[in-house]
PDB file of C-alpha atoms in Angstrom:
ATOM      1  CA  ASP A   1     -20.409   4.446  -2.022  1.00  0.00           C
ATOM      2  CA  ALA A   2     -17.506   6.081   0.158  1.00  0.00           C
ATOM      3  CA  GLU A   3     -14.482   6.066  -2.174  1.00  0.00           C
ATOM      4  CA  ILE A   4     -10.937   7.643  -2.445  1.00  0.00           C
ATOM      5  CA  THR A   5     -10.109   9.504  -5.631  1.00  0.00           C
ATOM      6  CA  GLN A   6      -6.969  10.889  -7.064  1.00  0.00           C
ATOM      7  CA  SER A   7      -6.313  13.312  -9.827  1.00  0.00           C
ATOM      8  CA  PRO A   8      -4.814  13.347 -12.558  1.00  0.00           C
ATOM      9  CA  ARG A   9      -4.493   9.788 -13.504  1.00  0.00           C
ATOM     10  CA  HIS A  10      -1.694  10.974 -15.607  1.00  0.00           C
ATOM     11  CA  LYS A  11       0.904  13.994 -15.336  1.00  0.00           C
ATOM     12  CA  ILE A  12       3.872  14.747 -17.339  1.00  0.00           C
ATOM     13  CA  THR A  13       5.613  17.791 -16.464  1.00  0.00           C
ATOM     14  CA  GLU A  14       9.393  19.423 -17.184  1.00  0.00           C
ATOM     15  CA  THR A  15      11.897  19.567 -14.579  1.00  0.00           C
ATOM     16  CA  GLY A  16      11.556  22.670 -12.229  1.00  0.00           C
ATOM     17  CA  ARG A  17       7.906  23.043 -12.187  1.00  0.00           C
ATOM     18  CA  GLN A  18       5.799  22.947  -9.267  1.00  0.00           C
ATOM     19  CA  VAL A  19       3.055  20.091  -9.396  1.00  0.00           C
ATOM     20  CA  THR A  20       0.250  19.162  -7.577  1.00  0.00           C
ATOM     21  CA  LEU A  21      -1.350  16.016  -7.131  1.00  0.00           C
ATOM     22  CA  ALA A  22      -4.814  15.524  -5.387  1.00  0.00           C
ATOM     23  CA  CYS A  23      -6.527  13.196  -3.375  1.00  0.00           C
ATOM     24  CA  HIS A  24     -10.207  12.805  -2.192  1.00  0.00           C
ATOM     25  CA  GLN A  25     -11.659  10.689   0.324  1.00  0.00           C
ATOM     26  CA  THR A  26     -15.164  10.325   1.209  1.00  0.00           C
ATOM     27  CA  TRP A  27     -15.217   8.211   3.833  1.00  0.00           C
ATOM     28  CA  ASN A  28     -14.579  10.794   6.314  1.00  0.00           C
ATOM     29  CA  HIS A  29     -11.587   9.342   7.490  1.00  0.00           C
ATOM     30  CA  ASN A  30      -8.822  11.032  10.198  1.00  0.00           C
ATOM     31  CA  ASN A  31      -5.729   9.734   8.723  1.00  0.00           C
ATOM     32  CA  MET A  32      -4.656  10.131   4.820  1.00  0.00           C
ATOM     33  CA  PHE A  33      -1.289   8.911   3.685  1.00  0.00           C
ATOM     34  CA  TRP A  34       0.640   9.261   0.362  1.00  0.00           C
ATOM     35  CA  TYR A  35       3.045   6.914  -0.730  1.00  0.00           C
ATOM     36  CA  ARG A  36       5.196   6.145  -4.092  1.00  0.00           C
ATOM     37  CA  GLN A  37       5.619   3.120  -5.875  1.00  0.00           C
ATOM     38  CA  ASP A  38       8.751   2.405  -7.771  1.00  0.00           C
ATOM     39  CA  LEU A  39       9.994  -1.148  -9.097  1.00  0.00           C
ATOM     40  CA  GLY A  40      12.117  -2.606  -6.314  1.00  0.00           C
ATOM     41  CA  HIS A  41      11.039  -0.656  -3.620  1.00  0.00           C
ATOM     42  CA  GLY A  42       7.464  -1.415  -3.253  1.00  0.00           C
ATOM     43  CA  LEU A  43       5.480   1.434  -1.721  1.00  0.00           C
ATOM     44  CA  ARG A  44       7.447   4.117   0.518  1.00  0.00           C
ATOM     45  CA  LEU A  45       5.601   6.858   2.723  1.00  0.00           C
ATOM     46  CA  ILE A  46       5.869  10.302   1.557  1.00  0.00           C
ATOM     47  CA  HIS A  47       3.789  12.269   4.210  1.00  0.00           C
ATOM     48  CA  TYR A  48       0.753  11.352   6.459  1.00  0.00           C
ATOM     49  CA  SER A  49      -1.755  13.220   8.400  1.00  0.00           C
ATOM     50  CA  TYR A  50      -3.849  12.054  11.281  1.00  0.00           C
ATOM     51  CA  GLY A  51      -6.378  14.880  11.117  1.00  0.00           C
ATOM     52  CA  VAL A  52      -7.283  18.725   9.871  1.00  0.00           C
ATOM     53  CA  GLN A  53      -4.309  20.771  10.135  1.00  0.00           C
ATOM     54  CA  ASP A  54      -1.914  17.826  11.394  1.00  0.00           C
ATOM     55  CA  THR A  55       1.093  16.896   8.658  1.00  0.00           C
ATOM     56  CA  ASN A  56       4.086  14.540   9.445  1.00  0.00           C
ATOM     57  CA  LYS A  57       6.910  13.559   7.361  1.00  0.00           C
ATOM     58  CA  GLY A  58       7.176   9.851   6.125  1.00  0.00           C
ATOM     59  CA  GLU A  59      10.644   8.049   4.735  1.00  0.00           C
ATOM     60  CA  VAL A  60      10.635   9.915   1.590  1.00  0.00           C
ATOM     61  CA  SER A  61       9.322  13.271   2.093  1.00  0.00           C
ATOM     62  CA  ASP A  62      12.485  15.499   0.529  1.00  0.00           C
ATOM     63  CA  GLY A  63      10.791  17.657  -2.167  1.00  0.00           C
ATOM     64  CA  TYR A  64       7.299  16.884  -1.539  1.00  0.00           C
ATOM     65  CA  SER A  65       5.128  18.731   1.016  1.00  0.00           C
ATOM     66  CA  VAL A  66       0.989  18.355   2.149  1.00  0.00           C
ATOM     67  CA  SER A  67      -1.432  20.380   3.670  1.00  0.00           C
ATOM     68  CA  ARG A  68      -4.564  19.257   5.543  1.00  0.00           C
ATOM     69  CA  SER A  69      -7.466  22.174   5.484  1.00  0.00           C
ATOM     70  CA  ASN A  70     -10.390  19.744   5.725  1.00  0.00           C
ATOM     71  CA  THR A  71     -11.136  16.250   6.630  1.00  0.00           C
ATOM     72  CA  GLU A  72     -11.588  14.950   2.978  1.00  0.00           C
ATOM     73  CA  ASP A  73      -8.391  16.083   0.847  1.00  0.00           C
ATOM     74  CA  LEU A  74      -4.545  16.028   1.318  1.00  0.00           C
ATOM     75  CA  PRO A  75      -2.820  17.443  -1.710  1.00  0.00           C
ATOM     76  CA  LEU A  76       0.670  16.333  -2.299  1.00  0.00           C
ATOM     77  CA  THR A  77       2.933  19.297  -3.800  1.00  0.00           C
ATOM     78  CA  LEU A  78       6.164  18.718  -5.555  1.00  0.00           C
ATOM     79  CA  GLU A  79       7.950  22.180  -5.038  1.00  0.00           C
ATOM     80  CA  SER A  80      10.353  21.929  -7.948  1.00  0.00           C
ATOM     81  CA  ALA A  81       9.488  18.725  -9.665  1.00  0.00           C
ATOM     82  CA  ALA A  82      12.874  16.367 -10.072  1.00  0.00           C
ATOM     83  CA  SER A  83      13.362  13.342 -12.844  1.00  0.00           C
ATOM     84  CA  SER A  84      13.769  11.061  -9.499  1.00  0.00           C
ATOM     85  CA  GLN A  85      10.180  11.935  -8.846  1.00  0.00           C
ATOM     86  CA  THR A  86       8.944   9.931 -11.741  1.00  0.00           C
ATOM     87  CA  SER A  87       6.901   7.527  -9.978  1.00  0.00           C
ATOM     88  CA  VAL A  88       3.383   6.023  -9.312  1.00  0.00           C
ATOM     89  CA  TYR A  89       1.998   7.974  -6.721  1.00  0.00           C
ATOM     90  CA  PHE A  90      -0.567   6.521  -4.198  1.00  0.00           C
ATOM     91  CA  CYS A  91      -3.016   8.079  -1.556  1.00  0.00           C
ATOM     92  CA  ALA A  92      -4.828   6.228   1.265  1.00  0.00           C
ATOM     93  CA  SER A  93      -7.027   6.737   4.010  1.00  0.00           C
ATOM     94  CA  SER A  94      -7.769   5.048   7.321  1.00  0.00           C
ATOM     95  CA  GLU A  95     -10.290   5.289  10.068  1.00  0.00           C
ATOM     96  CA  SER A  96      -8.414   5.861  12.728  1.00  0.00           C
ATOM     97  CA  GLY A  97      -4.808   5.464  14.426  1.00  0.00           C
ATOM     98  CA  ARG A  98      -5.476   1.551  15.559  1.00  0.00           C
ATOM     99  CA  SER A  99      -3.001  -0.647  14.053  1.00  0.00           C
ATOM    100  CA  THR A 100      -5.835  -3.059  13.018  1.00  0.00           C
ATOM    101  CA  ASP A 101      -7.472  -0.508  11.068  1.00  0.00           C
ATOM    102  CA  THR A 102      -7.565  -0.870   7.036  1.00  0.00           C
ATOM    103  CA  GLN A 103      -5.662   1.527   4.671  1.00  0.00           C
ATOM    104  CA  TYR A 104      -7.870   2.279   1.425  1.00  0.00           C
ATOM    105  CA  PHE A 105      -6.171   3.116  -1.513  1.00  0.00           C
ATOM    106  CA  GLY A 106      -6.524   5.133  -4.460  1.00  0.00           C
ATOM    107  CA  PRO A 107      -6.221   4.387  -7.883  1.00  0.00           C
ATOM    108  CA  GLY A 108      -3.051   6.037  -8.052  1.00  0.00           C
ATOM    109  CA  THR A 109      -1.102   9.010 -10.264  1.00  0.00           C
ATOM    110  CA  ARG A 110       1.393   8.200 -12.925  1.00  0.00           C
ATOM    111  CA  LEU A 111       3.713  11.374 -12.750  1.00  0.00           C
ATOM    112  CA  THR A 112       6.532  11.950 -15.255  1.00  0.00           C
ATOM    113  CA  VAL A 113       9.073  14.339 -15.173  1.00  0.00           C
ATOM    114  CA  LEU A 114      11.114  15.352 -18.293  1.00  0.00           C
TER     115      LEU A 114
ATOM    116  CA  GLY B   1      12.939  -0.044  12.329  1.00  0.00           C
ATOM    117  CA  ASN B   2      10.259  -2.157  10.916  1.00  0.00           C
ATOM    118  CA  SER B   3      10.823  -4.201   7.570  1.00  0.00           C
ATOM    119  CA  VAL B   4       9.060  -6.508   5.231  1.00  0.00           C
ATOM    120  CA  THR B   5      10.910  -9.126   3.389  1.00  0.00           C
ATOM    121  CA  GLN B   6       8.881 -11.214   0.560  1.00  0.00           C
ATOM    122  CA  MET B   7      10.010 -13.331  -2.327  1.00  0.00           C
ATOM    123  CA  GLU B   8      11.346 -12.009  -5.286  1.00  0.00           C
ATOM    124  CA  GLY B   9       8.934 -12.678  -8.373  1.00  0.00           C
ATOM    125  CA  PRO B  10       7.924 -13.030 -10.893  1.00  0.00           C
ATOM    126  CA  VAL B  11       6.348 -16.442  -9.899  1.00  0.00           C
ATOM    127  CA  THR B  12       4.836 -18.289 -12.849  1.00  0.00           C
ATOM    128  CA  LEU B  13       2.111 -21.067 -12.503  1.00  0.00           C
ATOM    129  CA  SER B  14      -0.170 -23.113 -14.478  1.00  0.00           C
ATOM    130  CA  GLU B  15      -3.708 -22.697 -13.671  1.00  0.00           C
ATOM    131  CA  GLU B  16      -5.047 -24.727 -10.921  1.00  0.00           C
ATOM    132  CA  ALA B  17      -1.372 -24.896  -8.931  1.00  0.00           C
ATOM    133  CA  PHE B  18      -0.465 -24.485  -5.075  1.00  0.00           C
ATOM    134  CA  LEU B  19       0.683 -20.945  -4.254  1.00  0.00           C
ATOM    135  CA  THR B  20       3.054 -20.018  -1.766  1.00  0.00           C
ATOM    136  CA  ILE B  21       4.271 -16.322  -1.500  1.00  0.00           C
ATOM    137  CA  ASN B  22       6.913 -16.238   1.484  1.00  0.00           C
ATOM    138  CA  CYS B  23       6.831 -12.910   3.833  1.00  0.00           C
ATOM    139  CA  THR B  24       8.870 -12.064   6.901  1.00  0.00           C
ATOM    140  CA  TYR B  25       8.681  -9.563   8.980  1.00  0.00           C
ATOM    141  CA  THR B  26      10.570  -7.702  11.487  1.00  0.00           C
ATOM    142  CA  ALA B  27       8.832  -5.333  13.835  1.00  0.00           C
ATOM    143  CA  THR B  28       8.919  -3.984  17.626  1.00  0.00           C
ATOM    144  CA  GLY B  29       5.752  -5.097  19.501  1.00  0.00           C
ATOM    145  CA  TYR B  30       2.798  -6.820  18.129  1.00  0.00           C
ATOM    146  CA  PRO B  31       2.108  -5.358  14.521  1.00  0.00           C
ATOM    147  CA  SER B  32      -0.945  -6.298  12.405  1.00  0.00           C
ATOM    148  CA  LEU B  33      -0.272  -8.145   8.983  1.00  0.00           C
ATOM    149  CA  PHE B  34      -1.710  -7.583   5.740  1.00  0.00           C
ATOM    150  CA  TRP B  35      -1.601  -8.945   2.118  1.00  0.00           C
ATOM    151  CA  TYR B  36      -2.500  -6.286  -0.580  1.00  0.00           C
ATOM    152  CA  VAL B  37      -3.204  -7.221  -4.103  1.00  0.00           C
ATOM    153  CA  GLN B  38      -2.529  -4.885  -7.350  1.00  0.00           C
ATOM    154  CA  TYR B  39      -4.453  -5.801 -10.602  1.00  0.00           C
ATOM    155  CA  PRO B  40      -2.918  -4.013 -13.900  1.00  0.00           C
ATOM    156  CA  GLY B  41      -3.186  -0.532 -14.081  1.00  0.00           C
ATOM    157  CA  GLU B  42      -5.051  -0.448 -10.479  1.00  0.00           C
ATOM    158  CA  GLY B  43      -4.438   0.802  -6.856  1.00  0.00           C
ATOM    159  CA  LEU B  44      -3.887  -1.753  -3.928  1.00  0.00           C
ATOM    160  CA  GLN B  45      -6.966  -3.605  -2.405  1.00  0.00           C
ATOM    161  CA  LEU B  46      -7.062  -5.407   0.808  1.00  0.00           C
ATOM    162  CA  LEU B  47      -6.844  -9.451   0.225  1.00  0.00           C
ATOM    163  CA  LEU B  48      -6.551 -10.527   3.821  1.00  0.00           C
ATOM    164  CA  LYS B  49      -5.171  -9.442   7.236  1.00  0.00           C
ATOM    165  CA  ALA B  50      -4.521 -10.720  10.580  1.00  0.00           C
ATOM    166  CA  THR B  51      -3.932  -8.642  13.809  1.00  0.00           C
ATOM    167  CA  LYS B  52      -2.618 -11.265  16.539  1.00  0.00           C
ATOM    168  CA  ALA B  53      -0.650 -14.040  16.675  1.00  0.00           C
ATOM    169  CA  ASP B  54      -2.030 -17.687  15.187  1.00  0.00           C
ATOM    170  CA  ASP B  55      -4.698 -15.404  13.539  1.00  0.00           C
ATOM    171  CA  LYS B  56      -5.621 -16.902  10.000  1.00  0.00           C
ATOM    172  CA  GLY B  57      -6.774 -14.031   7.305  1.00  0.00           C
ATOM    173  CA  SER B  58      -8.772 -15.722   4.540  1.00  0.00           C
ATOM    174  CA  ASN B  59     -10.530 -14.289   1.483  1.00  0.00           C
ATOM    175  CA  LYS B  60     -10.851 -15.631  -2.199  1.00  0.00           C
ATOM    176  CA  GLY B  61      -9.417 -18.881  -1.494  1.00  0.00           C
ATOM    177  CA  PHE B  62      -6.360 -17.103  -0.210  1.00  0.00           C
ATOM    178  CA  GLU B  63      -4.809 -17.548   3.383  1.00  0.00           C
ATOM    179  CA  ALA B  64      -2.095 -16.611   5.409  1.00  0.00           C
ATOM    180  CA  THR B  65      -1.728 -17.181   9.243  1.00  0.00           C
ATOM    181  CA  TYR B  66       0.206 -14.951  11.679  1.00  0.00           C
ATOM    182  CA  ARG B  67       3.471 -17.048  13.227  1.00  0.00           C
ATOM    183  CA  LYS B  68       4.927 -14.711  15.791  1.00  0.00           C
ATOM    184  CA  GLU B  69       7.155 -17.564  16.589  1.00  0.00           C
ATOM    185  CA  THR B  70       8.528 -17.590  13.049  1.00  0.00           C
ATOM    186  CA  THR B  71       7.734 -13.924  12.270  1.00  0.00           C
ATOM    187  CA  SER B  72       6.101 -14.931   9.062  1.00  0.00           C
ATOM    188  CA  PHE B  73       3.202 -14.418   7.050  1.00  0.00           C
ATOM    189  CA  HIS B  74       3.091 -16.229   4.099  1.00  0.00           C
ATOM    190  CA  LEU B  75       0.597 -15.978   1.503  1.00  0.00           C
ATOM    191  CA  GLU B  76      -1.187 -19.238   0.115  1.00  0.00           C
ATOM    192  CA  LYS B  77      -3.860 -20.848  -2.312  1.00  0.00           C
ATOM    193  CA  GLY B  78      -4.653 -24.218  -3.252  1.00  0.00           C
ATOM    194  CA  SER B  79      -5.678 -23.649  -6.989  1.00  0.00           C
ATOM    195  CA  VAL B  80      -4.348 -20.645  -8.633  1.00  0.00           C
ATOM    196  CA  GLN B  81      -6.609 -18.977 -11.499  1.00  0.00           C
ATOM    197  CA  VAL B  82      -5.538 -17.063 -14.351  1.00  0.00           C
ATOM    198  CA  SER B  83      -7.475 -13.972 -12.832  1.00  0.00           C
ATOM    199  CA  ASP B  84      -5.186 -14.046  -9.833  1.00  0.00           C
ATOM    200  CA  SER B  85      -2.479 -12.452 -12.268  1.00  0.00           C
ATOM    201  CA  ALA B  86      -1.265  -9.645 -10.181  1.00  0.00           C
ATOM    202  CA  VAL B  87       1.266  -8.147  -7.704  1.00  0.00           C
ATOM    203  CA  TYR B  88       0.770  -9.053  -4.216  1.00  0.00           C
ATOM    204  CA  PHE B  89       2.497  -6.821  -1.573  1.00  0.00           C
ATOM    205  CA  CYS B  90       2.899  -8.056   2.134  1.00  0.00           C
ATOM    206  CA  ALA B  91       2.743  -5.298   4.728  1.00  0.00           C
ATOM    207  CA  LEU B  92       2.709  -4.633   8.469  1.00  0.00           C
ATOM    208  CA  GLN B  93       1.206  -1.887  10.497  1.00  0.00           C
ATOM    209  CA  ASP B  94       2.771  -1.418  14.026  1.00  0.00           C
ATOM    210  CA  ARG B  95       0.873   0.076  17.280  1.00  0.00           C
ATOM    211  CA  ALA B  96       2.905   2.760  17.883  1.00  0.00           C
ATOM    212  CA  GLY B  97       1.559   4.735  14.711  1.00  0.00           C
ATOM    213  CA  ASN B  98      -1.234   3.871  11.912  1.00  0.00           C
ATOM    214  CA  MET B  99       1.696   3.487   9.070  1.00  0.00           C
ATOM    215  CA  LEU B 100       2.203   0.615   6.833  1.00  0.00           C
ATOM    216  CA  THR B 101       5.658  -0.757   5.944  1.00  0.00           C
ATOM    217  CA  PHE B 102       5.799  -2.553   2.600  1.00  0.00           C
ATOM    218  CA  GLY B 103       7.679  -5.527   1.140  1.00  0.00           C
ATOM    219  CA  GLY B 104       8.986  -4.913  -2.580  1.00  0.00           C
ATOM    220  CA  GLY B 105       5.782  -7.052  -4.109  1.00  0.00           C
ATOM    221  CA  THR B 106       5.522 -10.331  -5.546  1.00  0.00           C
ATOM    222  CA  ARG B 107       4.332 -10.508  -9.294  1.00  0.00           C
ATOM    223  CA  LEU B 108       2.329 -13.608  -9.988  1.00  0.00           C
ATOM    224  CA  MET B 109       1.809 -14.599 -13.476  1.00  0.00           C
ATOM    225  CA  VAL B 110      -0.780 -17.809 -13.828  1.00  0.00           C
ATOM    226  CA  LYS B 111      -0.934 -19.367 -17.314  1.00  0.00           C
ATOM    227  CA  PRO B 112      -3.730 -21.210 -18.477  1.00  0.00           C
TER     228      PRO B 112
END
């Protein structure tokens, strides 16, 4: 069965360190997204990609970067981790650019920045 | 810009009670509307969706109707179960891009 996976599931790091969260999907979807989930804010979009070599900034992109070198993967990098980036991170994918398409979510990565 | 407002929780109900979680939205054009559910320790799963006005989405006994005149997409279930305890998110996806805008989430707790 097709799926979307994230790794690691839990990560503890220190302020100032670079951290990369992995996202891998086997749906062969063109679109991939990264969200963060914080109490009281729901999910907020960090970055998204409509295909290989395409990346775009979302609502809360400062301090984050992504790259899309193939269809299956969209790693999220925190260049210099800050305590404000402690959150739960979700990756999602969808087939195409139609507004009716469903986004499918991964299980999430809980990141703690000390 | 787009926005979604849903009732704050937690909502606490007894088993077999009727559930309503209110959701209203602001968007340009005609977005698609979604309800996602998040069970403890898990990611989000699509519960139901509606893609045009007056459409009714339904799944697992849950229903929601896309009301363009009131810009609403309220979630209802006639008889909740303990297993329905979760956080429910209302979301919209506009036609300009393929991005979801989420409400803040509503935690539902169902007691036996």
